[in-house]
PDB file of C-alpha atoms in Angstrom:
ATOM      1  CA  UNK A   1      22.150  38.872  90.509  1.00  0.00           C
ATOM      2  CA  UNK A   2      24.603  40.555  92.873  1.00  0.00           C
ATOM      3  CA  UNK A   3      27.324  38.004  92.085  1.00  0.00           C
ATOM      4  CA  UNK A   4      26.797  38.303  88.332  1.00  0.00           C
ATOM      5  CA  UNK A   5      26.828  42.096  88.535  1.00  0.00           C
ATOM      6  CA  UNK A   6      29.999  42.012  90.640  1.00  0.00           C
ATOM      7  CA  UNK A   7      31.662  39.705  88.101  1.00  0.00           C
ATOM      8  CA  UNK A   8      30.497  41.888  85.196  1.00  0.00           C
ATOM      9  CA  UNK A   9      31.993  44.972  86.802  1.00  0.00           C
ATOM     10  CA  UNK A  10      35.323  43.330  87.635  1.00  0.00           C
ATOM     11  CA  UNK A  11      35.894  40.720  84.934  1.00  0.00           C
ATOM     12  CA  UNK A  12      38.817  42.642  83.448  1.00  0.00           C
ATOM     13  CA  UNK A  13      40.602  42.728  86.805  1.00  0.00           C
ATOM     14  CA  UNK A  14      39.877  39.022  87.381  1.00  0.00           C
ATOM     15  CA  UNK A  15      41.291  38.045  83.990  1.00  0.00           C
ATOM     16  CA  UNK A  16      44.357  40.232  84.598  1.00  0.00           C
ATOM     17  CA  UNK A  17      44.973  38.582  87.983  1.00  0.00           C
ATOM     18  CA  UNK A  18      44.637  35.111  86.450  1.00  0.00           C
ATOM     19  CA  UNK A  19      47.132  35.984  83.701  1.00  0.00           C
ATOM     20  CA  UNK A  20      49.587  37.444  86.230  1.00  0.00           C
ATOM     21  CA  UNK A  21      49.207  34.361  88.396  1.00  0.00           C
ATOM     22  CA  UNK A  22      49.921  32.143  85.405  1.00  0.00           C
ATOM     23  CA  UNK A  23      53.047  34.150  84.575  1.00  0.00           C
ATOM     24  CA  UNK A  24      54.233  34.058  88.200  1.00  0.00           C
ATOM     25  CA  UNK A  25      53.704  30.308  88.577  1.00  0.00           C
ATOM     26  CA  UNK A  26      57.173  29.270  87.258  1.00  0.00           C
ATOM     27  CA  UNK A  27      58.800  31.829  89.554  1.00  0.00           C
ATOM     28  CA  UNK A  28      56.925  30.392  92.527  1.00  0.00           C
ATOM     29  CA  UNK A  29      58.060  26.901  91.558  1.00  0.00           C
ATOM     30  CA  UNK A  30      61.704  28.047  91.403  1.00  0.00           C
ATOM     31  CA  UNK A  31      61.350  29.787  94.771  1.00  0.00           C
ATOM     32  CA  UNK A  32      59.851  26.633  96.284  1.00  0.00           C
ATOM     33  CA  UNK A  33      62.588  24.404  94.875  1.00  0.00           C
ATOM     34  CA  UNK A  34      65.227  26.674  96.421  1.00  0.00           C
ATOM     35  CA  UNK A  35      64.150  25.212  99.800  1.00  0.00           C
ATOM     36  CA  UNK A  36      64.235  21.631  98.530  1.00  0.00           C
ATOM     37  CA  UNK A  37      66.717  18.842  99.214  1.00  0.00           C
ATOM     38  CA  UNK A  38      66.357  16.691  96.084  1.00  0.00           C
ATOM     39  CA  UNK A  39      66.566  12.943  96.322  1.00  0.00           C
ATOM     40  CA  UNK A  40      69.111  12.941  93.472  1.00  0.00           C
ATOM     41  CA  UNK A  41      70.813  15.397  91.133  1.00  0.00           C
ATOM     42  CA  UNK A  42      68.477  14.426  88.299  1.00  0.00           C
ATOM     43  CA  UNK A  43      65.304  14.753  90.408  1.00  0.00           C
ATOM     44  CA  UNK A  44      63.282  17.972  90.311  1.00  0.00           C
ATOM     45  CA  UNK A  45      60.383  16.991  92.568  1.00  0.00           C
ATOM     46  CA  UNK A  46      59.998  18.408  96.072  1.00  0.00           C
ATOM     47  CA  UNK A  47      61.541  15.894  98.459  1.00  0.00           C
ATOM     48  CA  UNK A  48      62.419  17.587 101.778  1.00  0.00           C
ATOM     49  CA  UNK A  49      62.367  21.143 103.131  1.00  0.00           C
ATOM     50  CA  UNK A  50      65.780  22.569 103.981  1.00  0.00           C
ATOM     51  CA  UNK A  51      67.557  25.888 104.432  1.00  0.00           C
ATOM     52  CA  UNK A  52      70.993  24.533 103.535  1.00  0.00           C
ATOM     53  CA  UNK A  53      70.720  25.835  99.973  1.00  0.00           C
ATOM     54  CA  UNK A  54      70.361  29.402 101.255  1.00  0.00           C
ATOM     55  CA  UNK A  55      73.013  28.938 103.957  1.00  0.00           C
ATOM     56  CA  UNK A  56      75.514  27.684 101.383  1.00  0.00           C
ATOM     57  CA  UNK A  57      74.655  29.310  98.038  1.00  0.00           C
ATOM     58  CA  UNK A  58      78.255  28.833  96.856  1.00  0.00           C
ATOM     59  CA  UNK A  59      78.496  25.142  97.618  1.00  0.00           C
ATOM     60  CA  UNK A  60      79.364  24.757  93.942  1.00  0.00           C
ATOM     61  CA  UNK A  61      82.270  27.147  93.394  1.00  0.00           C
ATOM     62  CA  UNK A  62      82.014  27.024  89.599  1.00  0.00           C
ATOM     63  CA  UNK A  63      78.441  28.298  89.768  1.00  0.00           C
ATOM     64  CA  UNK A  64      79.322  31.291  91.934  1.00  0.00           C
ATOM     65  CA  UNK A  65      82.222  32.154  89.638  1.00  0.00           C
ATOM     66  CA  UNK A  66      79.799  32.101  86.706  1.00  0.00           C
ATOM     67  CA  UNK A  67      77.330  34.323  88.587  1.00  0.00           C
ATOM     68  CA  UNK A  68      80.042  36.866  89.433  1.00  0.00           C
ATOM     69  CA  UNK A  69      81.198  36.845  85.814  1.00  0.00           C
ATOM     70  CA  UNK A  70      77.647  37.400  84.559  1.00  0.00           C
ATOM     71  CA  UNK A  71      77.169  40.292  86.989  1.00  0.00           C
ATOM     72  CA  UNK A  72      80.442  41.892  85.857  1.00  0.00           C
ATOM     73  CA  UNK A  73      79.532  41.543  82.183  1.00  0.00           C
ATOM     74  CA  UNK A  74      76.019  42.820  82.816  1.00  0.00           C
ATOM     75  CA  UNK A  75      77.272  45.838  84.773  1.00  0.00           C
ATOM     76  CA  UNK A  76      79.817  46.903  82.139  1.00  0.00           C
ATOM     77  CA  UNK A  77      77.410  46.319  79.266  1.00  0.00           C
ATOM     78  CA  UNK A  78      74.643  48.198  81.093  1.00  0.00           C
ATOM     79  CA  UNK A  79      76.791  51.259  81.796  1.00  0.00           C
ATOM     80  CA  UNK A  80      78.095  51.490  78.227  1.00  0.00           C
ATOM     81  CA  UNK A  81      74.725  50.775  76.610  1.00  0.00           C
ATOM     82  CA  UNK A  82      72.893  53.225  78.890  1.00  0.00           C
ATOM     83  CA  UNK A  83      75.310  56.063  78.151  1.00  0.00           C
ATOM     84  CA  UNK A  84      75.333  55.473  74.397  1.00  0.00           C
ATOM     85  CA  UNK A  85      71.609  54.801  74.191  1.00  0.00           C
ATOM     86  CA  UNK A  86      70.686  57.897  76.195  1.00  0.00           C
ATOM     87  CA  UNK A  87      72.831  60.134  74.008  1.00  0.00           C
ATOM     88  CA  UNK A  88      71.348  58.573  70.864  1.00  0.00           C
ATOM     89  CA  UNK A  89      67.810  59.038  72.190  1.00  0.00           C
ATOM     90  CA  UNK A  90      68.431  62.734  72.883  1.00  0.00           C
ATOM     91  CA  UNK A  91      69.897  63.185  69.399  1.00  0.00           C
ATOM     92  CA  UNK A  92      66.966  61.463  67.689  1.00  0.00           C
ATOM     93  CA  UNK A  93      64.268  63.312  69.647  1.00  0.00           C
ATOM     94  CA  UNK A  94      65.763  66.789  70.026  1.00  0.00           C
ATOM     95  CA  UNK A  95      67.555  67.262  66.686  1.00  0.00           C
ATOM     96  CA  UNK A  96      66.697  67.076  63.011  1.00  0.00           C
ATOM     97  CA  UNK A  97      69.473  65.843  60.709  1.00  0.00           C
ATOM     98  CA  UNK A  98      69.939  63.962  57.478  1.00  0.00           C
ATOM     99  CA  UNK A  99      69.615  60.196  57.836  1.00  0.00           C
ATOM    100  CA  UNK A 100      67.512  60.374  61.004  1.00  0.00           C
ATOM    101  CA  UNK A 101      64.821  58.048  59.627  1.00  0.00           C
ATOM    102  CA  UNK A 102      67.420  55.518  58.527  1.00  0.00           C
ATOM    103  CA  UNK A 103      69.042  55.517  61.972  1.00  0.00           C
ATOM    104  CA  UNK A 104      65.639  54.824  63.550  1.00  0.00           C
ATOM    105  CA  UNK A 105      65.323  51.758  61.335  1.00  0.00           C
ATOM    106  CA  UNK A 106      68.844  50.592  62.178  1.00  0.00           C
ATOM    107  CA  UNK A 107      68.119  50.896  65.895  1.00  0.00           C
ATOM    108  CA  UNK A 108      65.206  48.478  65.619  1.00  0.00           C
ATOM    109  CA  UNK A 109      67.228  45.910  63.634  1.00  0.00           C
ATOM    110  CA  UNK A 110      68.999  44.323  66.667  1.00  0.00           C
ATOM    111  CA  UNK A 111      65.618  43.975  68.373  1.00  0.00           C
ATOM    112  CA  UNK A 112      64.029  42.313  65.327  1.00  0.00           C
ATOM    113  CA  UNK A 113      67.003  40.174  64.318  1.00  0.00           C
ATOM    114  CA  UNK A 114      66.941  36.590  65.663  1.00  0.00           C
ATOM    115  CA  UNK A 115      69.591  35.995  68.301  1.00  0.00           C
ATOM    116  CA  UNK A 116      70.964  33.069  66.313  1.00  0.00           C
ATOM    117  CA  UNK A 117      71.673  35.337  63.336  1.00  0.00           C
ATOM    118  CA  UNK A 118      73.209  38.064  65.521  1.00  0.00           C
ATOM    119  CA  UNK A 119      75.366  35.578  67.411  1.00  0.00           C
ATOM    120  CA  UNK A 120      76.770  33.966  64.272  1.00  0.00           C
ATOM    121  CA  UNK A 121      77.323  37.378  62.644  1.00  0.00           C
ATOM    122  CA  UNK A 122      79.296  38.654  65.624  1.00  0.00           C
ATOM    123  CA  UNK A 123      81.271  35.418  65.723  1.00  0.00           C
ATOM    124  CA  UNK A 124      82.184  35.802  62.045  1.00  0.00           C
ATOM    125  CA  UNK A 125      83.173  39.425  62.698  1.00  0.00           C
ATOM    126  CA  UNK A 126      85.445  38.549  65.618  1.00  0.00           C
ATOM    127  CA  UNK A 127      87.032  35.616  63.786  1.00  0.00           C
ATOM    128  CA  UNK A 128      87.701  37.642  60.635  1.00  0.00           C
ATOM    129  CA  UNK A 129      89.194  40.466  62.744  1.00  0.00           C
ATOM    130  CA  UNK A 130      91.373  38.035  64.685  1.00  0.00           C
ATOM    131  CA  UNK A 131      89.821  38.922  68.058  1.00  0.00           C
ATOM    132  CA  UNK A 132      90.002  36.024  70.555  1.00  0.00           C
ATOM    133  CA  UNK A 133      86.646  35.099  72.062  1.00  0.00           C
ATOM    134  CA  UNK A 134      86.295  35.686  75.778  1.00  0.00           C
ATOM    135  CA  UNK A 135      85.097  38.165  78.382  1.00  0.00           C
ATOM    136  CA  UNK A 136      85.339  41.318  76.277  1.00  0.00           C
ATOM    137  CA  UNK A 137      83.763  39.842  73.164  1.00  0.00           C
ATOM    138  CA  UNK A 138      80.753  38.969  75.325  1.00  0.00           C
ATOM    139  CA  UNK A 139      80.639  42.552  76.611  1.00  0.00           C
ATOM    140  CA  UNK A 140      80.766  43.946  73.062  1.00  0.00           C
ATOM    141  CA  UNK A 141      78.031  41.560  71.929  1.00  0.00           C
ATOM    142  CA  UNK A 142      75.791  42.492  74.866  1.00  0.00           C
ATOM    143  CA  UNK A 143      76.278  46.201  74.261  1.00  0.00           C
ATOM    144  CA  UNK A 144      75.257  45.660  70.641  1.00  0.00           C
ATOM    145  CA  UNK A 145      71.744  44.452  71.465  1.00  0.00           C
ATOM    146  CA  UNK A 146      71.230  46.359  74.737  1.00  0.00           C
ATOM    147  CA  UNK A 147      71.709  49.780  73.085  1.00  0.00           C
ATOM    148  CA  UNK A 148      68.523  49.366  71.031  1.00  0.00           C
ATOM    149  CA  UNK A 149      66.376  48.690  74.096  1.00  0.00           C
ATOM    150  CA  UNK A 150      67.901  51.656  75.923  1.00  0.00           C
ATOM    151  CA  UNK A 151      67.242  53.991  72.981  1.00  0.00           C
ATOM    152  CA  UNK A 152      63.611  52.903  72.665  1.00  0.00           C
ATOM    153  CA  UNK A 153      62.936  53.251  76.407  1.00  0.00           C
ATOM    154  CA  UNK A 154      64.600  56.646  76.869  1.00  0.00           C
ATOM    155  CA  UNK A 155      63.140  57.915  73.599  1.00  0.00           C
ATOM    156  CA  UNK A 156      59.619  57.111  74.778  1.00  0.00           C
ATOM    157  CA  UNK A 157      60.276  59.092  77.956  1.00  0.00           C
ATOM    158  CA  UNK A 158      61.629  62.081  76.017  1.00  0.00           C
ATOM    159  CA  UNK A 159      58.707  62.132  73.576  1.00  0.00           C
ATOM    160  CA  UNK A 160      56.208  62.261  76.449  1.00  0.00           C
ATOM    161  CA  UNK A 161      58.048  65.050  78.278  1.00  0.00           C
ATOM    162  CA  UNK A 162      56.628  68.573  78.203  1.00  0.00           C
ATOM    163  CA  UNK A 163      59.186  70.901  76.584  1.00  0.00           C
ATOM    164  CA  UNK A 164      57.435  73.942  78.060  1.00  0.00           C
ATOM    165  CA  UNK A 165      58.977  73.146  81.458  1.00  0.00           C
ATOM    166  CA  UNK A 166      62.468  73.618  80.013  1.00  0.00           C
ATOM    167  CA  UNK A 167      61.390  76.771  78.197  1.00  0.00           C
ATOM    168  CA  UNK A 168      59.941  78.165  81.431  1.00  0.00           C
ATOM    169  CA  UNK A 169      63.210  77.473  83.265  1.00  0.00           C
ATOM    170  CA  UNK A 170      65.225  79.273  80.585  1.00  0.00           C
ATOM    171  CA  UNK A 171      62.765  82.183  80.670  1.00  0.00           C
ATOM    172  CA  UNK A 172      63.625  82.461  84.378  1.00  0.00           C
ATOM    173  CA  UNK A 173      67.303  83.019  83.401  1.00  0.00           C
ATOM    174  CA  UNK A 174      68.483  79.450  83.909  1.00  0.00           C
ATOM    175  CA  UNK A 175      71.415  78.452  81.746  1.00  0.00           C
ATOM    176  CA  UNK A 176      71.300  75.408  79.486  1.00  0.00           C
ATOM    177  CA  UNK A 177      73.320  73.348  81.956  1.00  0.00           C
ATOM    178  CA  UNK A 178      71.113  74.406  84.889  1.00  0.00           C
ATOM    179  CA  UNK A 179      67.997  73.583  82.889  1.00  0.00           C
ATOM    180  CA  UNK A 180      69.349  70.172  82.005  1.00  0.00           C
ATOM    181  CA  UNK A 181      70.493  69.395  85.554  1.00  0.00           C
ATOM    182  CA  UNK A 182      67.416  70.654  87.394  1.00  0.00           C
ATOM    183  CA  UNK A 183      64.598  70.055  84.891  1.00  0.00           C
ATOM    184  CA  UNK A 184      65.486  67.701  82.051  1.00  0.00           C
ATOM    185  CA  UNK A 185      67.564  65.100  83.883  1.00  0.00           C
ATOM    186  CA  UNK A 186      65.101  64.564  86.792  1.00  0.00           C
ATOM    187  CA  UNK A 187      62.255  64.131  84.314  1.00  0.00           C
ATOM    188  CA  UNK A 188      64.166  61.698  82.097  1.00  0.00           C
ATOM    189  CA  UNK A 189      65.865  59.834  84.955  1.00  0.00           C
ATOM    190  CA  UNK A 190      63.022  57.290  85.500  1.00  0.00           C
ATOM    191  CA  UNK A 191      63.275  56.293  81.848  1.00  0.00           C
ATOM    192  CA  UNK A 192      67.065  55.998  82.073  1.00  0.00           C
ATOM    193  CA  UNK A 193      66.830  53.840  85.209  1.00  0.00           C
ATOM    194  CA  UNK A 194      64.193  51.634  83.583  1.00  0.00           C
ATOM    195  CA  UNK A 195      66.380  51.270  80.492  1.00  0.00           C
ATOM    196  CA  UNK A 196      69.416  50.353  82.622  1.00  0.00           C
ATOM    197  CA  UNK A 197      67.466  47.708  84.548  1.00  0.00           C
ATOM    198  CA  UNK A 198      66.144  46.268  81.296  1.00  0.00           C
ATOM    199  CA  UNK A 199      69.632  46.197  79.769  1.00  0.00           C
ATOM    200  CA  UNK A 200      71.095  44.447  82.810  1.00  0.00           C
ATOM    201  CA  UNK A 201      68.367  41.811  82.869  1.00  0.00           C
ATOM    202  CA  UNK A 202      68.812  41.127  79.147  1.00  0.00           C
ATOM    203  CA  UNK A 203      72.578  40.870  79.515  1.00  0.00           C
ATOM    204  CA  UNK A 204      72.441  38.644  82.596  1.00  0.00           C
ATOM    205  CA  UNK A 205      69.875  36.347  80.991  1.00  0.00           C
ATOM    206  CA  UNK A 206      71.351  36.020  77.495  1.00  0.00           C
ATOM    207  CA  UNK A 207      72.525  32.603  76.362  1.00  0.00           C
ATOM    208  CA  UNK A 208      72.423  32.252  72.552  1.00  0.00           C
ATOM    209  CA  UNK A 209      74.571  35.255  71.594  1.00  0.00           C
ATOM    210  CA  UNK A 210      76.882  34.620  74.551  1.00  0.00           C
ATOM    211  CA  UNK A 211      77.354  30.985  73.609  1.00  0.00           C
ATOM    212  CA  UNK A 212      78.635  31.956  70.155  1.00  0.00           C
ATOM    213  CA  UNK A 213      81.113  34.566  71.414  1.00  0.00           C
ATOM    214  CA  UNK A 214      82.198  33.274  74.831  1.00  0.00           C
ATOM    215  CA  UNK A 215      85.133  31.096  73.918  1.00  0.00           C
ATOM    216  CA  UNK A 216      86.159  29.415  77.176  1.00  0.00           C
ATOM    217  CA  UNK A 217      84.356  31.981  79.360  1.00  0.00           C
ATOM    218  CA  UNK A 218      81.365  30.559  81.243  1.00  0.00           C
ATOM    219  CA  UNK A 219      78.473  32.773  82.327  1.00  0.00           C
ATOM    220  CA  UNK A 220      75.600  31.790  84.600  1.00  0.00           C
ATOM    221  CA  UNK A 221      73.141  30.841  81.800  1.00  0.00           C
ATOM    222  CA  UNK A 222      75.856  28.769  80.141  1.00  0.00           C
ATOM    223  CA  UNK A 223      76.596  27.055  83.450  1.00  0.00           C
ATOM    224  CA  UNK A 224      72.914  26.169  83.911  1.00  0.00           C
ATOM    225  CA  UNK A 225      72.753  24.785  80.370  1.00  0.00           C
ATOM    226  CA  UNK A 226      75.820  22.625  80.958  1.00  0.00           C
ATOM    227  CA  UNK A 227      74.672  21.500  84.405  1.00  0.00           C
ATOM    228  CA  UNK A 228      71.282  20.400  83.030  1.00  0.00           C
ATOM    229  CA  UNK A 229      73.011  17.460  81.374  1.00  0.00           C
ATOM    230  CA  UNK A 230      74.381  16.077  84.642  1.00  0.00           C
ATOM    231  CA  UNK A 231      71.895  17.491  87.168  1.00  0.00           C
ATOM    232  CA  UNK A 232      71.235  21.093  88.153  1.00  0.00           C
ATOM    233  CA  UNK A 233      72.293  21.861  91.752  1.00  0.00           C
ATOM    234  CA  UNK A 234      69.530  23.325  93.958  1.00  0.00           C
ATOM    235  CA  UNK A 235      71.650  26.451  94.545  1.00  0.00           C
ATOM    236  CA  UNK A 236      70.704  27.541  91.017  1.00  0.00           C
ATOM    237  CA  UNK A 237      67.160  28.061  92.277  1.00  0.00           C
ATOM    238  CA  UNK A 238      68.561  30.161  95.129  1.00  0.00           C
ATOM    239  CA  UNK A 239      70.375  32.447  92.681  1.00  0.00           C
ATOM    240  CA  UNK A 240      67.278  32.782  90.492  1.00  0.00           C
ATOM    241  CA  UNK A 241      65.031  33.569  93.461  1.00  0.00           C
ATOM    242  CA  UNK A 242      67.526  36.083  94.861  1.00  0.00           C
ATOM    243  CA  UNK A 243      67.849  37.890  91.519  1.00  0.00           C
ATOM    244  CA  UNK A 244      64.068  38.097  91.178  1.00  0.00           C
ATOM    245  CA  UNK A 245      63.714  39.387  94.754  1.00  0.00           C
ATOM    246  CA  UNK A 246      66.366  42.064  94.148  1.00  0.00           C
ATOM    247  CA  UNK A 247      64.662  43.200  90.943  1.00  0.00           C
ATOM    248  CA  UNK A 248      61.284  43.284  92.701  1.00  0.00           C
ATOM    249  CA  UNK A 249      62.794  45.301  95.555  1.00  0.00           C
ATOM    250  CA  UNK A 250      64.313  47.856  93.162  1.00  0.00           C
ATOM    251  CA  UNK A 251      61.011  48.282  91.325  1.00  0.00           C
ATOM    252  CA  UNK A 252      59.151  48.632  94.626  1.00  0.00           C
ATOM    253  CA  UNK A 253      61.573  51.251  95.933  1.00  0.00           C
ATOM    254  CA  UNK A 254      61.324  53.186  92.685  1.00  0.00           C
ATOM    255  CA  UNK A 255      57.519  53.137  92.800  1.00  0.00           C
ATOM    256  CA  UNK A 256      57.529  54.184  96.455  1.00  0.00           C
ATOM    257  CA  UNK A 257      59.897  57.056  95.732  1.00  0.00           C
ATOM    258  CA  UNK A 258      57.731  58.220  92.836  1.00  0.00           C
ATOM    259  CA  UNK A 259      54.607  58.061  94.974  1.00  0.00           C
ATOM    260  CA  UNK A 260      56.251  60.094  97.742  1.00  0.00           C
ATOM    261  CA  UNK A 261      57.439  62.670  95.216  1.00  0.00           C
ATOM    262  CA  UNK A 262      53.936  63.032  93.748  1.00  0.00           C
ATOM    263  CA  UNK A 263      52.464  63.350  97.244  1.00  0.00           C
ATOM    264  CA  UNK A 264      55.006  66.022  98.147  1.00  0.00           C
ATOM    265  CA  UNK A 265      54.178  67.937  94.963  1.00  0.00           C
ATOM    266  CA  UNK A 266      50.466  67.785  95.739  1.00  0.00           C
ATOM    267  CA  UNK A 267      51.041  69.015  99.290  1.00  0.00           C
ATOM    268  CA  UNK A 268      53.229  71.840  98.020  1.00  0.00           C
ATOM    269  CA  UNK A 269      50.648  72.856  95.407  1.00  0.00           C
ATOM    270  CA  UNK A 270      47.687  72.716  97.819  1.00  0.00           C
ATOM    271  CA  UNK A 271      48.343  76.080  99.572  1.00  0.00           C
ATOM    272  CA  UNK A 272      48.751  77.816  96.216  1.00  0.00           C
ATOM    273  CA  UNK A 273      45.474  76.401  94.921  1.00  0.00           C
ATOM    274  CA  UNK A 274      43.578  77.307  98.104  1.00  0.00           C
ATOM    275  CA  UNK A 275      41.782  80.681  97.780  1.00  0.00           C
ATOM    276  CA  UNK A 276      42.933  83.428 100.116  1.00  0.00           C
ATOM    277  CA  UNK A 277      40.542  84.490 102.863  1.00  0.00           C
ATOM    278  CA  UNK A 278      39.174  87.985 102.740  1.00  0.00           C
ATOM    279  CA  UNK A 279      39.693  90.074 105.857  1.00  0.00           C
ATOM    280  CA  UNK A 280      36.474  90.410 107.854  1.00  0.00           C
TER     281      UNK A 280
END
């Protein structure tokens, strides 16, 4: 009876943990294979434990060049998409203008459009305009689909923000710039950071749209796709594990910072909420 009652009270948590474990299983396999010395280039079974893959992650120079190129493209696309998407989110949430509903629909189109259709459409656009395919066409293509995700993420943060905090700051004689810098931006910043991380991960991971508009430029996903035909080097697993660890570290630091900020706010509000003692 105790076991059944314990399971009945915690079955949602158990199911959630099982689902998370299932989703994390491929990542654990990749992390395990990063310490593997395969018996051949076409073998993916665990053969022998080694640290050589981590000691020499750039044993294949072409792979490291592709990783650096993907990071550069992802960084540029993330910065441009985050700036444009944040400005668009503020305009859609804070202002009323003609065509606002239509723009909301257009923003969701890149998210709903299949990547095959978007890739071929951008390719036709670049070819008809006489633009040679390469590094910058990939950046333009990535900005095209990353902007939508940035707008949706920042917009959700703005909709859930309490406007009375800004009104209170302006009632206390703060200018519009001071209100934005001290009140609005700190409240929206978690959404902007989340949108930037999402945009970078989408850009770094994209293959279909990139493959149509890359020309002779090779990114990391394209390198992995080409290497799969002749044997993927084990250093690919090192890069994948390192990228996942960096993303996990950034999320953990962000959560820790938010928890410390909430704790500091609670400690600062505790003396104000405590009733004053009457003199005896």
